[in-house]
Coordinates of C-alpha atoms in Angstrom, one line a residue:
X125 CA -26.9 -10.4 20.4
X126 CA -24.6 -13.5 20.5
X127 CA -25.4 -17.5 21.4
X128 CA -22.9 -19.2 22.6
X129 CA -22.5 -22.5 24.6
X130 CA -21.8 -22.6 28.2
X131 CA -20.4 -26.4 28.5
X132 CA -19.9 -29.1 25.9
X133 CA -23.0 -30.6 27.2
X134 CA -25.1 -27.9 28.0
X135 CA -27.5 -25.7 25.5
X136 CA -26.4 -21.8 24.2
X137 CA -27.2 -19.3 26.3
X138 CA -27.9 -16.1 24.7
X139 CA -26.2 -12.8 26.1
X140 CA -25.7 -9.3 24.5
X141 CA -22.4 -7.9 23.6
X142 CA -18.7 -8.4 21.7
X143 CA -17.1 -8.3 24.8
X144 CA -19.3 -11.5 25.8
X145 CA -18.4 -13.3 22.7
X146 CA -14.5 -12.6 23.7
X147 CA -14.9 -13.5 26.9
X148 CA -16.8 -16.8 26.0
X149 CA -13.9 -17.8 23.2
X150 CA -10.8 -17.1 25.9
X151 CA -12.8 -19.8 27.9
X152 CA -12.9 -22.4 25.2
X153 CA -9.2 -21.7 24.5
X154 CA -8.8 -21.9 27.9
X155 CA -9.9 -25.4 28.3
X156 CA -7.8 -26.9 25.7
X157 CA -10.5 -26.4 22.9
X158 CA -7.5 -24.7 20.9
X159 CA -8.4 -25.8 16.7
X160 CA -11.6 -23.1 15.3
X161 CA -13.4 -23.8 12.6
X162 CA -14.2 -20.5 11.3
X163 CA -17.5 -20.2 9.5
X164 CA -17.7 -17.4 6.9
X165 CA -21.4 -17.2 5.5
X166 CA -21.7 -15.6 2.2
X167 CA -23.4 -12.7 1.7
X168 CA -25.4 -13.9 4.8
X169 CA -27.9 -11.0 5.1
X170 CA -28.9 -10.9 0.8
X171 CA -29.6 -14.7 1.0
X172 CA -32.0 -15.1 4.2
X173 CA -34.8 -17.1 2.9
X174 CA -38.1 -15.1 3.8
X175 CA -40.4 -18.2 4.0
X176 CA -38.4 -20.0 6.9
X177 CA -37.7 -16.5 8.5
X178 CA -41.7 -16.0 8.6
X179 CA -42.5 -19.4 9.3
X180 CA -39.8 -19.8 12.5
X181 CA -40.8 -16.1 13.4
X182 CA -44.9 -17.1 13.9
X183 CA -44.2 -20.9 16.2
X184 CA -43.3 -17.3 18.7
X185 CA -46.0 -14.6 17.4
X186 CA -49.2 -15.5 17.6
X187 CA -50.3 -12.2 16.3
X188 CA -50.5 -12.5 12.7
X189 CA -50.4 -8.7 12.0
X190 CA -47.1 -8.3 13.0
X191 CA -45.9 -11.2 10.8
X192 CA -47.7 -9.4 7.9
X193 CA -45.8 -6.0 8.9
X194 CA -42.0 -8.0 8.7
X195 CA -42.9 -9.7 6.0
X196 CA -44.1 -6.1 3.8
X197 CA -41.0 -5.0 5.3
X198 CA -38.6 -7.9 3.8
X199 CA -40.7 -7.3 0.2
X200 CA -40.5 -4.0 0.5
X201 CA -38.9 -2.2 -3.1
X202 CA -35.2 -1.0 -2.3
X203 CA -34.1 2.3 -4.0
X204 CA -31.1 2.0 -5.5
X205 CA -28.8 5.5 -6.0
X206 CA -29.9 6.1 -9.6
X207 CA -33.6 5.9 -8.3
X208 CA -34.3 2.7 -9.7
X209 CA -36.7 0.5 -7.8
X210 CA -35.5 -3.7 -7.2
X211 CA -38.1 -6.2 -6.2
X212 CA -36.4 -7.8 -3.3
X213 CA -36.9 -12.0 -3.2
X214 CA -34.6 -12.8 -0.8
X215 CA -32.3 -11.4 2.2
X216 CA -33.1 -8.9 5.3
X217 CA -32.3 -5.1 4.7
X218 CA -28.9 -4.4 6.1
X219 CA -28.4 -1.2 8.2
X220 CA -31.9 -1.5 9.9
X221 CA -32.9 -1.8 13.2
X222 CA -34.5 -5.6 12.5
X223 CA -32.2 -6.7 10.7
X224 CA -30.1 -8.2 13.2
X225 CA -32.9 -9.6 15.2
X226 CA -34.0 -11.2 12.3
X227 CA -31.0 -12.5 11.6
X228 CA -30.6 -14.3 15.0
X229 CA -34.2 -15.6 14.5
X230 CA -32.7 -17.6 11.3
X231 CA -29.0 -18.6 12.6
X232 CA -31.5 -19.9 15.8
X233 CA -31.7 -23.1 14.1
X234 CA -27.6 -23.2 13.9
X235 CA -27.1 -22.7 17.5
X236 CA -30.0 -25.7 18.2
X237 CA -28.3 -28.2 16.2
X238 CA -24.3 -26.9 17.4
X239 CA -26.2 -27.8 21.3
X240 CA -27.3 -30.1 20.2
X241 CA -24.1 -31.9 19.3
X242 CA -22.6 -30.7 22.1
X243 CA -19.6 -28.8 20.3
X244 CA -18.2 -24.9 21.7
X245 CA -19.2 -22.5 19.8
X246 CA -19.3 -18.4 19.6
X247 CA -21.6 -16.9 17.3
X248 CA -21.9 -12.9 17.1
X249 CA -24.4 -12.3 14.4
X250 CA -23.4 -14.2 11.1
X251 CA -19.7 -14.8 12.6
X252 CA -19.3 -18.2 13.6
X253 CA -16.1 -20.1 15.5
X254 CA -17.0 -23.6 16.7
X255 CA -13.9 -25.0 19.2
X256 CA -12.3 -28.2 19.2
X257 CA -9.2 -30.2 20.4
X258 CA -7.5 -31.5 17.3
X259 CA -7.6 -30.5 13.2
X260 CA -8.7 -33.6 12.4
X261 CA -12.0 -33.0 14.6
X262 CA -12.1 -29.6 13.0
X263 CA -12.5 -31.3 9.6
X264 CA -14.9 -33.7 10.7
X265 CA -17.3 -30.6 12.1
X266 CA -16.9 -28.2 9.5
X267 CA -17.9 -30.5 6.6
X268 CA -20.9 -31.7 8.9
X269 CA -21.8 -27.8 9.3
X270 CA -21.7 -27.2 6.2
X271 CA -23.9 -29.9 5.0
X272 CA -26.1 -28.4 7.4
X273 CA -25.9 -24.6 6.5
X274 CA -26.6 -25.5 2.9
X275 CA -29.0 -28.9 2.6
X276 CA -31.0 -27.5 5.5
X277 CA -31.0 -24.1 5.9
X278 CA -30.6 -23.0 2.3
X279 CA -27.4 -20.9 3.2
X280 CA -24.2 -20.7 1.1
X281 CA -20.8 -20.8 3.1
X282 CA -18.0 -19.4 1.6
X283 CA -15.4 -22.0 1.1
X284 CA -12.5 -19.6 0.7
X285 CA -13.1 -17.5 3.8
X286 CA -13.8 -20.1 6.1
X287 CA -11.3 -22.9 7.1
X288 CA -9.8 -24.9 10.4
X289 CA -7.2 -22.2 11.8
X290 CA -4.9 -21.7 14.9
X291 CA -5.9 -19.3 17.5
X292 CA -3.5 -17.0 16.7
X293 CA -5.1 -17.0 13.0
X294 CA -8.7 -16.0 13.3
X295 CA -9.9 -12.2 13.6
X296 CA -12.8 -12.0 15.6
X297 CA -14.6 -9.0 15.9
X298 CA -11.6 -6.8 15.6
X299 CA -9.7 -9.0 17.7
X300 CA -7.1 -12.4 17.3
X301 CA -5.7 -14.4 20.1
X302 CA -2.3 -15.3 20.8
X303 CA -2.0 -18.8 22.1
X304 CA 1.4 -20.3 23.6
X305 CA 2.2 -23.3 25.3
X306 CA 2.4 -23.2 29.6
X307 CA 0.4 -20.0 29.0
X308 CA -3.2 -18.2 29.2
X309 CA -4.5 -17.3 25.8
X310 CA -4.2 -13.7 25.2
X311 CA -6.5 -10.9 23.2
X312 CA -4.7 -9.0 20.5
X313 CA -5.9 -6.1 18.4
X314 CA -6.0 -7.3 15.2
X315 CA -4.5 -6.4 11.5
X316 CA -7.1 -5.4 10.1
X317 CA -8.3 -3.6 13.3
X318 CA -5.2 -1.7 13.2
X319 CA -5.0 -0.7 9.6
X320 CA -8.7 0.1 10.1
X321 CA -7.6 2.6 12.8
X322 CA -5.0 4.4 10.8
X323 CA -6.7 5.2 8.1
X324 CA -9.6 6.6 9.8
X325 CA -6.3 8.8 11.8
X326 CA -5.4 9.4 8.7
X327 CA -8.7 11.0 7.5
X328 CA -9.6 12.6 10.7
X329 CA -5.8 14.9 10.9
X330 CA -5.5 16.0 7.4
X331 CA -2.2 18.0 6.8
X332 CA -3.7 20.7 5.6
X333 CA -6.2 21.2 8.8
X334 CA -7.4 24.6 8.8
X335 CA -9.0 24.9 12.0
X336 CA -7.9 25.2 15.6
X337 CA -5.8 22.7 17.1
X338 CA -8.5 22.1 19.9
X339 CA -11.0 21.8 18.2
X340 CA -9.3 18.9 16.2
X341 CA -7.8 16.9 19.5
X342 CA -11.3 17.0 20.8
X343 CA -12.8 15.6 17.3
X344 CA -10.0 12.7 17.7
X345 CA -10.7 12.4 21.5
X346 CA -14.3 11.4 21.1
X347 CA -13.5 9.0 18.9
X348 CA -10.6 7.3 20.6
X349 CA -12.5 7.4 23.7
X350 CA -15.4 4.7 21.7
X351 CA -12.3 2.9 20.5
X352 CA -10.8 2.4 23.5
X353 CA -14.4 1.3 25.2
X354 CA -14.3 -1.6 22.6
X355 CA -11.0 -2.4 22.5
X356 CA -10.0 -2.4 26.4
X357 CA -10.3 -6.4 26.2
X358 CA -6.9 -6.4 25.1
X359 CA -4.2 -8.6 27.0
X360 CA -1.6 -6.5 28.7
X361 CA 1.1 -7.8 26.7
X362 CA -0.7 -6.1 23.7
X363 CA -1.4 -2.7 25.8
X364 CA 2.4 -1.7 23.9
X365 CA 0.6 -1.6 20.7
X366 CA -1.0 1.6 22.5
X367 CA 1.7 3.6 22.7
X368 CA 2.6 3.4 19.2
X369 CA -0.9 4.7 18.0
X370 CA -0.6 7.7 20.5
X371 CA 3.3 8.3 19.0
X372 CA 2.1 8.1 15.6
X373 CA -1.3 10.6 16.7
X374 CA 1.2 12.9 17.8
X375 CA 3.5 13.0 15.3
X376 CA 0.3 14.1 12.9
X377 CA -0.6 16.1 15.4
X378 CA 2.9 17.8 15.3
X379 CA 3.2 18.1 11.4
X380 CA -0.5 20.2 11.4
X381 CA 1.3 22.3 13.9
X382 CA 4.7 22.6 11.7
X383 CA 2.3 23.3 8.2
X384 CA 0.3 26.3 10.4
X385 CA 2.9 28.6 11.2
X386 CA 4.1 28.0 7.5
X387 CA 7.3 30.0 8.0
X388 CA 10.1 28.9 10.0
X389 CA 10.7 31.4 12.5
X390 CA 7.1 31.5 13.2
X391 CA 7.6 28.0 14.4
X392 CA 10.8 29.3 16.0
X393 CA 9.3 31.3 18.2
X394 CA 6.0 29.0 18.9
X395 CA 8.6 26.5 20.4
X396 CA 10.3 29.0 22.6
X397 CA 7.1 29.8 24.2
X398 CA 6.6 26.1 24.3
X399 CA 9.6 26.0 27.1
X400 CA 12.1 24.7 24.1
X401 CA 15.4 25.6 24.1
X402 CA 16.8 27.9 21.3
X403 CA 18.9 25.5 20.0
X404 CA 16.2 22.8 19.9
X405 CA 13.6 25.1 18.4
X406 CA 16.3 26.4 15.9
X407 CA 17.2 22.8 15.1
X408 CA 13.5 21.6 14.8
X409 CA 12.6 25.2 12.8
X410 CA 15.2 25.5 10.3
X411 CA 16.3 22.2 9.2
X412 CA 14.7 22.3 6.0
X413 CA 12.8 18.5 6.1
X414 CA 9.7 19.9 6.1
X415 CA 6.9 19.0 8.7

């Protein structure tokens, strides 16, 4: 789930989906809003404060059993690997299915008080970006957020994540914007999205690959196919950065090939039936560099 405001004036709305969040923060850039204060909560989902979290959950509930059940699931002991038991005080569980509803429940109180001071803002769980027109007004709200993450809501922010940045600066659920002047703001993949990719490439087309080739495109196909589904947002002046992850998948691709025939004329002759000339596949097969 994400909250996010419609107009400067207006209350959040709350939709469902990253591509919503995107689509919201092109908007603000859009209308000049083009300073973010990025807010980075620390450890966001270990420092939730159960007695707010129950006490905002029942003004909904009126059925008090289910309050006891979340909160003997927020107390409940956490295993550790060793098989040690930890009393938990604070924070939701991460990686279960509450946990991110909960979470909303808590940052409600966030998007309330951003409304209420009219400001833009994206939130996608614990991510925050508020939009404004100048750094000097980025300043002004971040301190005055801050004040309010931590006096009121008993959460930490971390100072040396968050910050007032350019567009083209914040990384936003995989994604950073490129903003010029005369033009539309545009959606790049970012860095770290990108890195991300390559290792999991990387991991998924070892050298050494021992099965069939099939097999091993259809393992990288289903997951490029999810990729993609995320990442289709993208401007089309970043679709190039496409092509050079499918040149780089096929050149691993290529190399698993080159390391299964093991000698060279076996590779020889797999590139003659391949429709490759002999001088090509002679060139390609016995130059000695290796895959």
């Amino acid at each position: 789930m994400i909250r996010f405001s419609t107009t400067a004036a207006t209350a959040s709305v709350r939709a469902g989906g990253g591509h919503t969040a995107i689509a919201q923060a092109l908007d603000h850039l859009k209308d000049g809003y083009r300073t973010v204060v990025d807010l980075d909560l620390a450890k966001f989902f270990d420092r939730v404060d159960h007695q707010r979290l129950l006490d905002r959950l029942s003004h909904r509930v009126a059925d008090r059993r289910i309050i006891g059940l979340v909160r003997r699931m927020l107390r409940a002991m956490v295993v550790m690997p060793d098989g040690t038991k930890m009393a938990v005080r604070e924070g939701t569980p991460q990686g279960g299915p509450l946990s991110p509803l909960l979470s909303n429940i808590v940052l409600d109180e966030l998007d309330q008080e951003l409304s209420r001071r009219g400001l833009r803002f994206v939130r996608y769980a614990d991510d925050c970006h508020i939009f404004v027109r100048s750094e000097r007004a980025g300043h002004r709200v971040m301190a005055s957020t801050c004040r309010f993450l931590e006096g009121r809501m008993r959460l930490q922010v971390n100072r040396e994540k968050s910050a007032v940045r350019d567009p083209c600066d914040v990384h936003f659920l995989g994604f950073r914007f490129e903003c010029s002047a005369g033009k539309d703001p545009e959606v790049h993949l970012s860095a770290k999205a990108k890195r991300r990719l390559n290792e999991i490439i990387r991991t998924m087309t070892p050298p050494n690959w021992g099965g069939s080739l099939t097999s091993l495109m259809d393992r990288v196909s289903r997951y490029l196919t999810g990729w993609m589904a995320h990442y289709r947002l993208c401007s089309r002046a970043a679709i190039r950065v496409f092509g050079v992850i499918d040149a780089h998948i096929r050149r691993r691709l290529r190399a698993i090939i080159v390391r299964q025939k093991k000698r060279p004329r076996f590779l020889f002759r797999h590139l003659l039936t391949r429709g490759a000339s002999r001088k090509a596949a002679a060139g390609a097969a016995y130059c000695g560099r290796g895959p």
